[in-house]
Tab-separated table of C-alpha atoms and ligand atoms in Angstrom:
chain	number	residue	atom	x	y	z
Q	1	MET	CA	7.990	8.795	-24.062
Q	2	ARG	CA	5.980	11.973	-21.392
Q	3	ASN	CA	6.830	12.617	-18.285
Q	4	LEU	CA	5.062	11.120	-14.903
Q	5	GLU	CA	3.684	14.294	-13.912
Q	6	THR	CA	2.222	14.402	-17.709
Q	7	ASP	CA	0.832	11.465	-18.004
Q	8	LEU	CA	-0.473	11.275	-14.049
Q	9	ILE	CA	-2.834	13.998	-15.801
Q	10	HIS	CA	-3.623	12.768	-19.108
Q	11	LYS	CA	-2.571	9.353	-19.908
Q	12	GLY	CA	-5.690	6.572	-20.961
Q	13	GLU	CA	-7.255	9.250	-22.261
Q	14	GLN	CA	-8.772	7.146	-24.900
Q	15	TYR	CA	-11.403	5.533	-22.456
Q	16	ASN	CA	-12.818	9.167	-22.639
Q	17	GLU	CA	-14.839	9.019	-26.132
Q	18	THR	CA	-16.755	12.525	-25.165
Q	19	ARG	CA	-15.745	16.007	-24.759
Q	20	ALA	CA	-15.647	16.544	-21.854
Q	21	ILE	CA	-12.588	17.557	-20.199
Q	22	THR	CA	-13.498	15.242	-17.383
Q	23	PRO	CA	-14.154	12.135	-17.928
Q	24	PRO	CA	-18.193	11.000	-16.856
Q	25	ILE	CA	-19.354	8.367	-14.257
Q	26	TYR	CA	-19.668	5.248	-16.016
Q	27	GLN	CA	-22.785	4.572	-13.490
Q	28	THR	CA	-23.471	1.120	-15.118
Q	29	ALA	CA	-23.723	-2.592	-14.500
Q	30	THR	CA	-24.007	-3.203	-19.035
Q	31	TYR	CA	-23.310	-2.143	-21.879
Q	32	ILE	CA	-25.255	-2.167	-25.682
Q	33	ALA	CA	-22.828	-5.481	-27.112
Q	34	GLY	CA	-21.240	-4.422	-30.416
Q	35	GLU	CA	-22.920	-4.298	-34.251
Q	36	THR	CA	-21.999	-9.093	-33.881
Q	37	ILE	CA	-22.210	-11.731	-31.957
Q	38	ASP	CA	-18.321	-12.319	-32.481
Q	39	GLU	CA	-17.790	-8.605	-31.554
Q	40	GLN	CA	-19.616	-9.672	-28.544
Q	41	LEU	CA	-17.381	-12.692	-27.767
Q	42	ALA	CA	-14.465	-10.506	-28.679
Q	43	ASP	CA	-15.847	-7.895	-26.032
Q	44	ALA	CA	-16.765	-10.583	-23.153
Q	45	THR	CA	-13.571	-12.445	-23.145
Q	46	SER	CA	-10.801	-9.725	-23.815
Q	47	THR	CA	-8.836	-8.458	-21.164
Q	48	LYS	CA	-10.135	-6.238	-18.856
Q	49	SER	CA	-12.881	-5.395	-21.693
Q	50	PRO	CA	-13.973	-1.374	-20.891
Q	51	PHE	CA	-17.377	-2.069	-22.755
Q	52	PHE	CA	-18.950	-5.133	-21.469
Q	53	TYR	CA	-19.881	-5.808	-17.972
Q	54	HIS	CA	-18.846	-3.925	-14.572
Q	55	ARG	CA	-17.264	-6.862	-13.619
Q	56	HIS	CA	-15.230	-7.365	-16.295
Q	57	GLY	CA	-14.261	-4.016	-16.666
Q	58	ASN	CA	-15.113	-0.156	-16.418
Q	59	PRO	CA	-13.782	2.676	-18.715
Q	60	THR	CA	-12.473	4.789	-16.051
Q	61	ASN	CA	-11.065	0.788	-14.693
Q	62	SER	CA	-8.785	0.907	-17.924
Q	63	GLN	CA	-7.460	4.279	-17.836
Q	64	LEU	CA	-6.511	4.216	-14.196
Q	65	GLY	CA	-4.498	0.424	-15.334
Q	66	GLU	CA	-2.596	2.641	-17.865
Q	67	ILE	CA	-1.937	5.466	-15.277
Q	68	LEU	CA	-0.649	2.933	-12.096
Q	69	ALA	CA	1.289	0.235	-14.874
Q	70	LYS	CA	2.967	3.683	-15.800
Q	71	LEU	CA	3.549	4.209	-11.869
Q	72	GLU	CA	5.076	1.291	-11.405
Q	73	LYS	CA	7.138	0.402	-14.556
Q	74	THR	CA	5.204	-2.403	-15.513
Q	75	GLU	CA	3.748	-3.436	-19.063
Q	76	ASP	CA	-0.279	-3.726	-17.126
Q	77	ALA	CA	-2.034	-3.078	-14.139
Q	78	LEU	CA	-5.926	-4.234	-12.584
Q	79	LEU	CA	-7.978	-2.113	-10.600
Q	80	LEU	CA	-10.298	-3.696	-7.259
Q	81	ALA	CA	-12.785	-3.134	-5.077
Q	82	THR	CA	-10.345	-2.386	-1.961
Q	83	GLY	CA	-6.170	-2.775	-0.885
Q	84	MET	CA	-7.076	-6.476	0.998
Q	85	ALA	CA	-8.749	-6.969	-2.687
Q	86	ALA	CA	-5.467	-6.556	-4.170
Q	87	ILE	CA	-3.443	-8.741	-2.787
Q	88	SER	CA	-5.730	-12.123	-2.315
Q	89	THR	CA	-6.602	-11.734	-5.195
Q	90	ALA	CA	-3.045	-11.587	-6.368
Q	91	VAL	CA	-1.686	-14.056	-4.286
Q	92	LEU	CA	-4.348	-16.489	-5.292
Q	93	THR	CA	-3.456	-16.281	-9.146
Q	94	CYS	CA	-0.144	-17.754	-7.626
Q	95	VAL	CA	0.013	-20.435	-5.150
Q	96	VAL	CA	-2.479	-23.400	-5.062
Q	97	ALA	CA	-3.481	-25.808	-3.154
Q	98	GLY	CA	0.182	-27.584	-2.338
Q	99	ASP	CA	2.814	-24.927	-3.049
Q	100	HIS	CA	4.596	-22.776	0.216
Q	101	VAL	CA	4.861	-19.450	0.714
Q	102	ILE	CA	7.655	-16.781	2.275
Q	103	ALA	CA	5.380	-13.770	3.906
Q	104	GLN	CA	7.719	-11.575	6.657
Q	105	HIS	CA	6.582	-11.344	10.346
Q	106	ALA	CA	4.846	-7.824	10.048
Q	107	HIS	CA	2.680	-7.345	7.307
Q	108	TYR	CA	-0.352	-5.132	7.046
Q	109	ALA	CA	-3.067	-6.475	10.265
Q	110	ALA	CA	-5.338	-8.097	7.461
Q	111	ALA	CA	-2.726	-9.355	5.457
Q	112	GLN	CA	-0.945	-11.342	8.670
Q	113	VAL	CA	-4.382	-12.611	9.067
Q	114	PHE	CA	-4.515	-13.710	5.028
Q	115	PHE	CA	-1.055	-15.263	4.915
Q	116	LYS	CA	-1.404	-17.204	8.486
Q	117	GLU	CA	-4.838	-18.355	8.606
Q	118	PHE	CA	-6.721	-18.473	5.565
Q	119	LEU	CA	-4.015	-19.260	2.796
Q	120	PRO	CA	-2.821	-22.463	5.215
Q	121	ALA	CA	-7.386	-23.053	5.785
Q	122	TYR	CA	-7.238	-24.291	1.846
Q	123	GLY	CA	-3.465	-26.414	1.643
Q	124	ILE	CA	-1.297	-23.572	1.192
Q	125	GLU	CA	1.846	-23.428	3.396
Q	126	VAL	CA	3.523	-20.150	4.447
Q	127	THR	CA	6.697	-19.550	6.568
Q	128	HIS	CA	6.821	-15.961	8.400
Q	129	VAL	CA	10.499	-14.610	8.353
Q	130	ASP	CA	11.747	-11.676	9.968
Q	131	GLN	CA	12.080	-8.742	6.500
Q	132	THR	CA	15.176	-7.686	8.326
Q	133	ASP	CA	17.708	-10.415	6.710
Q	134	ILE	CA	17.885	-11.714	3.346
Q	135	ALA	CA	19.626	-15.008	5.222
Q	136	ASN	CA	16.157	-15.464	7.142
Q	137	PHE	CA	14.486	-15.987	2.948
Q	138	GLU	CA	16.978	-17.801	1.996
Q	139	ALA	CA	16.999	-20.344	5.258
Q	140	ALA	CA	13.034	-20.648	4.579
Q	141	VAL	CA	13.571	-21.550	0.443
Q	142	GLN	CA	11.807	-24.874	-0.091
Q	143	LYS	CA	11.361	-27.229	-3.002
Q	144	ASN	CA	7.953	-26.113	-3.609
Q	145	THR	CA	8.427	-22.527	-2.456
Q	146	LYS	CA	5.987	-20.490	-5.184
Q	147	LEU	CA	6.500	-17.225	-3.914
Q	148	ILE	CA	8.061	-14.444	-1.703
Q	149	TYR	CA	5.390	-11.684	-0.142
Q	150	VAL	CA	6.742	-8.425	1.437
Q	151	GLU	CA	6.015	-5.310	2.185
Q	152	THR	CA	8.497	-2.543	2.815
Q	153	PRO	CA	8.137	0.212	4.540
Q	154	SER	CA	6.067	-2.408	7.160
Q	155	ASN	CA	3.139	-1.149	8.967
Q	156	PRO	CA	3.768	-0.150	10.977
Q	157	ASN	CA	7.139	-1.541	12.672
Q	158	LEU	CA	7.934	0.085	9.508
Q	159	GLU	CA	11.182	-2.141	9.017
Q	160	ILE	CA	12.633	-2.189	5.357
Q	161	THR	CA	13.003	-5.328	3.386
Q	162	ASP	CA	15.823	-5.715	1.085
Q	163	LEU	CA	14.399	-5.567	-2.490
Q	164	GLU	CA	17.398	-6.235	-4.790
Q	165	ALA	CA	18.352	-9.302	-2.685
Q	166	VAL	CA	14.730	-10.755	-2.192
Q	167	ALA	CA	14.478	-10.365	-6.410
Q	168	GLN	CA	18.000	-11.922	-6.885
Q	169	LEU	CA	16.967	-14.548	-4.545
Q	170	ALA	CA	13.737	-15.624	-6.133
Q	171	ARG	CA	14.856	-15.781	-9.669
Q	172	ASN	CA	17.419	-18.279	-8.791
Q	173	ASN	CA	14.762	-20.085	-6.963
Q	174	LYS	CA	12.227	-19.621	-9.562
Q	175	ILE	CA	10.379	-18.075	-7.642
Q	176	PHE	CA	7.575	-14.740	-8.335
Q	177	THR	CA	7.603	-12.117	-6.032
Q	178	ILE	CA	5.309	-9.423	-4.945
Q	179	VAL	CA	5.784	-6.284	-2.930
Q	180	ASP	CA	2.975	-4.453	-0.966
Q	181	ASN	CA	4.243	-0.778	-2.606
Q	182	THR	CA	1.415	0.890	0.318
Q	183	PHE	CA	3.396	2.916	2.638
Q	184	ALA	CA	6.298	4.041	-0.029
Q	185	SER	CA	4.666	4.797	-2.845
Q	186	PRO	CA	5.266	4.578	-6.223
Q	187	ILE	CA	6.869	8.224	-6.208
Q	188	ASN	CA	9.344	7.117	-3.371
Q	189	GLN	CA	9.637	3.522	-4.757
Q	190	THR	CA	9.561	1.282	-7.693
Q	191	PRO	CA	10.280	-2.432	-7.046
Q	192	ARG	CA	10.554	-3.264	-10.577
Q	193	ASP	CA	14.022	-1.566	-10.403
Q	194	PHE	CA	15.094	-3.756	-8.148
Q	195	GLY	CA	13.600	-6.580	-10.617
Q	196	ILE	CA	10.394	-7.198	-8.688
Q	197	ASP	CA	7.299	-8.999	-9.969
Q	198	ALA	CA	4.319	-7.865	-9.700
Q	199	VAL	CA	2.589	-4.785	-6.812
Q	200	VAL	CA	-0.138	-4.282	-4.860
Q	201	HIS	CA	-1.538	-1.348	-3.486
Q	202	SER	CA	-4.399	-0.304	-1.789
Q	203	ALA	CA	-5.087	3.524	-3.876
Q	204	THR	CA	-7.367	4.023	-1.083
Q	205	LYS	CA	-3.779	5.941	0.901
Q	206	TYR	CA	-1.427	7.301	-1.490
Q	207	LEU	CA	-2.057	7.558	-4.602
Q	208	GLY	CA	-6.119	7.939	-3.941
Q	209	GLY	CA	-4.982	10.958	-1.089
Q	210	HIS	CA	-8.183	12.674	0.127
Q	211	SER	CA	-9.806	9.061	2.454
Q	212	ASP	CA	-12.579	9.697	-0.071
Q	213	LEU	CA	-12.272	6.090	-1.715
Q	214	THR	CA	-11.028	1.988	-0.916
Q	215	ALA	CA	-9.515	0.686	-4.127
Q	216	GLY	CA	-6.682	-1.416	-4.799
Q	217	ALA	CA	-4.363	-2.507	-7.561
Q	218	ILE	CA	-2.319	-5.482	-8.844
Q	219	CYS	CA	0.547	-3.590	-11.609
Q	220	GLY	CA	2.669	-6.894	-13.146
Q	221	SER	CA	3.269	-8.148	-16.677
Q	222	LYS	CA	0.566	-8.386	-19.472
Q	223	GLU	CA	0.574	-12.626	-18.837
Q	224	PHE	CA	-0.097	-12.043	-14.947
Q	225	ILE	CA	-2.770	-9.372	-15.253
Q	226	HIS	CA	-4.427	-11.258	-17.640
Q	227	GLN	CA	-4.277	-14.639	-14.933
Q	228	ALA	CA	-5.032	-12.037	-12.243
Q	229	TRP	CA	-8.081	-10.559	-13.584
Q	230	ARG	CA	-9.352	-13.542	-14.343
Q	231	LYS	CA	-9.447	-14.627	-11.409
Q	232	SER	CA	-10.728	-11.402	-10.382
Q	233	LEU	CA	-13.634	-12.424	-12.109
Q	234	LEU	CA	-14.115	-15.313	-9.650
Q	235	LEU	CA	-13.944	-13.634	-5.835
Q	236	GLY	CA	-15.570	-10.422	-7.952
Q	237	ALA	CA	-13.518	-7.501	-6.079
Q	238	SER	CA	-14.707	-4.571	-9.038
Q	239	LEU	CA	-14.129	-1.543	-8.505
Q	240	SER	CA	-16.508	1.331	-8.420
Q	241	PRO	CA	-17.555	3.461	-11.023
Q	242	MET	CA	-17.692	6.164	-8.753
Q	243	ASP	CA	-14.447	5.152	-6.639
Q	244	SER	CA	-12.977	4.401	-9.661
Q	245	TRP	CA	-13.705	7.956	-11.330
Q	246	LEU	CA	-12.337	9.276	-7.242
Q	247	LEU	CA	-9.559	7.491	-7.930
Q	248	LEU	CA	-8.163	9.074	-11.105
Q	249	ARG	CA	-9.334	12.852	-9.963
Q	250	GLY	CA	-6.689	11.807	-6.578
Q	251	LEU	CA	-3.883	10.510	-8.594
Q	252	LYS	CA	-3.693	14.346	-10.706
Q	253	THR	CA	-2.037	15.506	-7.674
Q	254	LEU	CA	-0.125	12.882	-6.461
Q	255	THR	CA	3.905	14.355	-7.249
Q	256	LEU	CA	2.156	16.536	-5.649
Q	257	ARG	CA	0.903	15.025	-2.404
Q	258	ILE	CA	4.227	12.602	-1.851
Q	259	LYS	CA	6.661	16.112	-2.494
Q	260	GLN	CA	5.179	18.281	0.362
Q	261	ILE	CA	3.874	14.769	2.979
Q	262	ASN	CA	8.015	13.610	2.495
Q	263	GLU	CA	9.495	17.175	3.214
Q	264	ASN	CA	6.883	17.270	6.200
Q	265	ALA	CA	7.171	14.268	7.436
Q	266	LEU	CA	11.589	14.388	7.578
Q	267	GLU	CA	10.650	17.815	9.417
Q	268	LEU	CA	8.923	16.612	11.325
Q	269	ALA	CA	10.749	13.502	12.389
Q	270	THR	CA	13.659	15.283	13.267
Q	271	TRP	CA	12.112	17.821	15.205
Q	272	LEU	CA	10.019	15.299	17.057
Q	273	GLU	CA	13.995	14.117	18.123
Q	274	GLY	CA	14.550	17.050	20.005
Q	275	GLN	CA	11.712	16.659	21.895
Q	276	GLN	CA	10.770	16.376	25.787
Q	277	GLY	CA	8.172	13.441	25.662
Q	278	ILE	CA	9.095	11.315	23.398
Q	279	LYS	CA	11.354	7.712	23.373
Q	280	LYS	CA	11.745	6.834	20.453
Q	281	VAL	CA	10.939	8.244	16.909
Q	282	THR	CA	11.400	5.589	13.874
Q	283	TYR	CA	11.566	7.152	10.495
Q	284	ALA	CA	13.232	5.135	7.480
Q	285	GLY	CA	14.051	9.180	6.726
Q	286	LEU	CA	16.696	9.427	9.669
Q	287	PRO	CA	19.922	8.526	9.932
Q	288	SER	CA	19.096	6.617	13.244
Q	289	HIS	CA	16.793	4.302	11.883
Q	290	SER	CA	18.058	1.009	12.339
Q	291	GLN	CA	18.113	0.135	8.057
Q	292	HIS	CA	18.769	4.601	6.784
Q	293	ALA	CA	21.329	2.574	4.667
Q	294	LEU	CA	19.553	0.123	2.807
Q	295	ALA	CA	15.842	3.196	2.653
Q	296	LYS	CA	18.138	5.642	0.602
Q	297	LYS	CA	19.454	2.976	-1.238
Q	298	GLN	CA	15.876	1.890	-3.154
Q	299	MET	CA	13.292	4.761	-1.539
Q	300	HIS	CA	13.378	8.349	-3.073
Q	301	GLY	CA	11.846	9.958	-0.546
Q	302	PHE	CA	10.140	8.722	2.906
Q	303	THR	CA	7.131	8.996	2.977
Q	304	GLY	CA	4.728	10.952	5.537
Q	305	MET	CA	4.706	7.562	7.395
Q	306	LEU	CA	6.382	7.439	11.130
Q	307	THR	CA	6.046	6.139	14.720
Q	308	ILE	CA	7.232	7.788	18.294
Q	309	GLU	CA	6.960	5.637	21.206
Q	310	LEU	CA	6.333	8.049	24.680
Q	311	SER	CA	7.957	8.412	27.444
Q	312	GLY	CA	6.954	6.832	30.496
Q	313	ASP	CA	8.795	4.204	33.083
Q	314	SER	CA	6.081	1.570	33.063
Q	315	GLU	CA	3.937	0.119	29.522
Q	316	GLN	CA	0.776	1.381	31.945
Q	317	ILE	CA	2.395	5.173	31.994
Q	318	GLY	CA	2.971	4.848	28.295
Q	319	TYR	CA	-0.397	3.602	27.612
Q	320	SER	CA	-1.936	6.023	29.842
Q	321	ASN	CA	0.791	9.028	28.294
Q	322	ALA	CA	-0.857	7.795	24.456
Q	323	GLN	CA	-4.598	8.344	25.316
Q	324	THR	CA	-3.725	11.813	26.313
Q	325	VAL	CA	-1.201	12.958	23.523
Q	326	LEU	CA	-4.545	10.886	20.943
Q	327	LYS	CA	-7.018	13.089	23.359
Q	328	GLN	CA	-4.616	16.562	23.249
Q	329	LEU	CA	-4.230	16.625	19.482
Q	330	GLU	CA	-6.504	19.373	17.369
Q	331	ILE	CA	-5.734	18.212	14.103
Q	332	PHE	CA	-3.701	15.435	13.871
Q	333	ALA	CA	-7.011	13.066	14.178
Q	334	ASN	CA	-6.998	9.851	15.721
Q	335	ALA	CA	-8.310	7.608	13.307
Q	336	VAL	CA	-7.477	4.162	11.015
Q	337	SER	CA	-5.891	4.516	7.431
Q	338	LEU	CA	-3.219	6.923	6.074
Q	339	GLY	CA	-1.713	8.585	3.546
Q	340	GLY	CA	-4.465	11.312	2.164
Q	341	VAL	CA	-3.693	15.370	2.493
Q	342	GLU	CA	-4.395	15.023	6.236
Q	343	SER	CA	-2.490	13.503	9.600
Q	344	LEU	CA	-3.958	10.858	10.931
Q	345	VAL	CA	-2.896	8.973	14.490
Q	346	THR	CA	-3.199	5.545	15.209
Q	347	HIS	CA	-2.126	3.301	18.638
Q	348	PRO	CA	-1.003	0.291	17.309
Q	349	ALA	CA	-1.078	-1.461	20.325
Q	350	SER	CA	-5.105	-1.159	20.692
Q	351	LEU	CA	-5.569	-1.712	17.511
Q	352	TRP	CA	-3.356	-5.274	16.245
Q	353	ASN	CA	-1.900	-6.553	19.870
Q	354	SER	CA	-4.705	-8.642	19.987
Q	355	VAL	CA	-5.199	-10.211	15.577
Q	356	GLN	CA	-0.828	-10.900	16.611
Q	357	GLN	CA	-1.249	-12.343	19.744
Q	358	ARG	CA	-3.924	-15.173	18.906
Q	359	GLU	CA	-1.417	-18.005	19.852
Q	360	ALA	CA	-1.569	-17.483	23.771
Q	361	GLY	CA	1.287	-16.141	25.823
Q	362	VAL	CA	3.266	-14.560	22.478
Q	363	LYS	CA	5.033	-10.967	24.101
Q	364	PRO	CA	2.569	-7.683	22.843
Q	365	LEU	CA	4.556	-6.848	19.690
Q	366	PHE	CA	3.099	-3.228	19.869
Q	367	PRO	CA	4.839	-1.364	22.791
Q	368	LEU	CA	1.851	0.140	24.147
Q	369	GLY	CA	3.345	3.997	24.139
Q	370	LEU	CA	3.630	3.931	20.333
Q	371	LEU	CA	1.377	6.168	18.246
Q	372	ARG	CA	1.349	5.482	14.006
Q	373	ILE	CA	1.385	8.972	12.584
Q	374	SER	CA	0.367	9.833	8.675
Q	375	VAL	CA	1.429	13.211	7.849
Q	376	GLY	CA	-0.453	15.016	5.976
Q	377	ILE	CA	0.062	19.154	3.842
Q	378	GLU	CA	-1.495	21.227	6.449
Q	379	HIS	CA	1.019	23.067	7.016
Q	380	ILE	CA	4.448	21.974	9.173
Q	381	ASP	CA	4.295	24.524	10.981
Q	382	ASP	CA	1.002	23.579	12.527
Q	383	LEU	CA	1.392	20.348	12.615
Q	384	LYS	CA	4.315	20.735	14.956
Q	385	ALA	CA	2.534	22.955	17.509
Q	386	ASP	CA	-0.044	20.798	17.920
Q	387	LEU	CA	2.014	18.058	18.639
Q	388	LYS	CA	3.841	20.438	20.774
Q	389	GLN	CA	1.012	21.205	23.189
Q	390	ALA	CA	-0.140	17.904	23.552
Q	391	LEU	CA	3.129	16.404	24.641
Q	392	LEU	CA	3.578	19.912	26.317
Q	393	SER	CA	0.062	17.846	28.478
Q	394	LEU	CA	2.062	15.154	29.631
Q	395	ILE	CA	4.309	17.411	31.866
R	401	PLP	C1	-4.994	-0.078	4.238
R	401	PLP	C2	-3.319	-1.369	3.238
R	401	PLP	C3	-3.919	-2.330	2.796
R	401	PLP	C4	-5.656	-3.040	2.775
R	401	PLP	O1	-6.167	-2.510	1.719
R	401	PLP	P1	-7.609	-1.815	1.910
R	401	PLP	O2	-7.878	-1.229	1.014
R	401	PLP	O3	-7.416	-1.405	2.701
R	401	PLP	O4	-8.415	-2.954	1.810
R	401	PLP	C5	-2.760	-3.265	2.361
R	401	PLP	N1	-1.466	-3.177	2.871
R	401	PLP	C6	-0.590	-1.696	3.290
R	401	PLP	C7	0.370	-1.561	3.544
R	401	PLP	C8	-2.252	-0.923	3.868
R	401	PLP	O5	-1.531	-0.012	4.413
């Protein structure tokens, strides 16, 4: 078996039937049928068929499937148009009306709406638990629980879920488990190692790595991917040939990028803890993170995701400080998304408090002075200098 770095460059090359080193972009909706009607029927019905019709599959998507399966240590993987397509397709492969799902109290915002509003509207019951304590998952198990869905580290609070404990609990109760591994990336965390059944990704983020595509992936057993593929034929969110090609290219440098991002983020987080104007730094790699020991147990590196809470005697001052810092920053762009080579910063309270606060009177989840940072691969000295000048403008 070859090593990961080699497989990221070469795995699945057999799907490139040309002599080009870089595979072509298969910009086609359909493919000429095989010699016989039987061959065509086989193409029509085989899982992820690369040469039938684009919604069924595409050669680049098949190649990516091999690479993603290798990354997540699963038998197979299915590529889709977005991370949300991967999440919704994977979940709807597991549950039907009358079933029950355990999810976390904090998820990526659109996933949260999917669990809070979409599933219940189709007769699927969802219990949301504080994921920092396994006892909460245990207490939520019902007779009809079919799925435990977790995300670790979670967006944007960077809370950690104990993967081994969740997998154990699920196994004991014959419940399927899915992890959103987007924030960690498979370089830093492979949930299969702890007995988790399937993994989903927004490949828009670290896997693509250049903020130039949207894509999603489901990684799991051959049987689960077959079932998810059948659902995907109906839900229809196939990954476009161009985005597929860009993702294949982005993945070649995944290990290099993640290594640099891990290093930059750890150094930046450590440095930020000592800076004036900052009340709190949250980063899974810092000993000050309340779940640092668990993060160390299940992660090899701590990713580029961190948050800073700016000082301020009141929420309002925190808010105006956040606005000032966002305006002053020159390298860090104020943009949603994450996981690219470039550093980005967002203000969770403006983006997500409204989504999370649908039920009136609920306390805002995110302080007004909180900023989420996705650290890129720029030179660390330039990143520090940029944050330093922005923080100095507060004083
Ligand atoms: C971005 C993101 C998603 C959704 O991915 P899209 O590609 O935008 O659909 C899901 N989960 C997490 C953790 C994310 O960061």
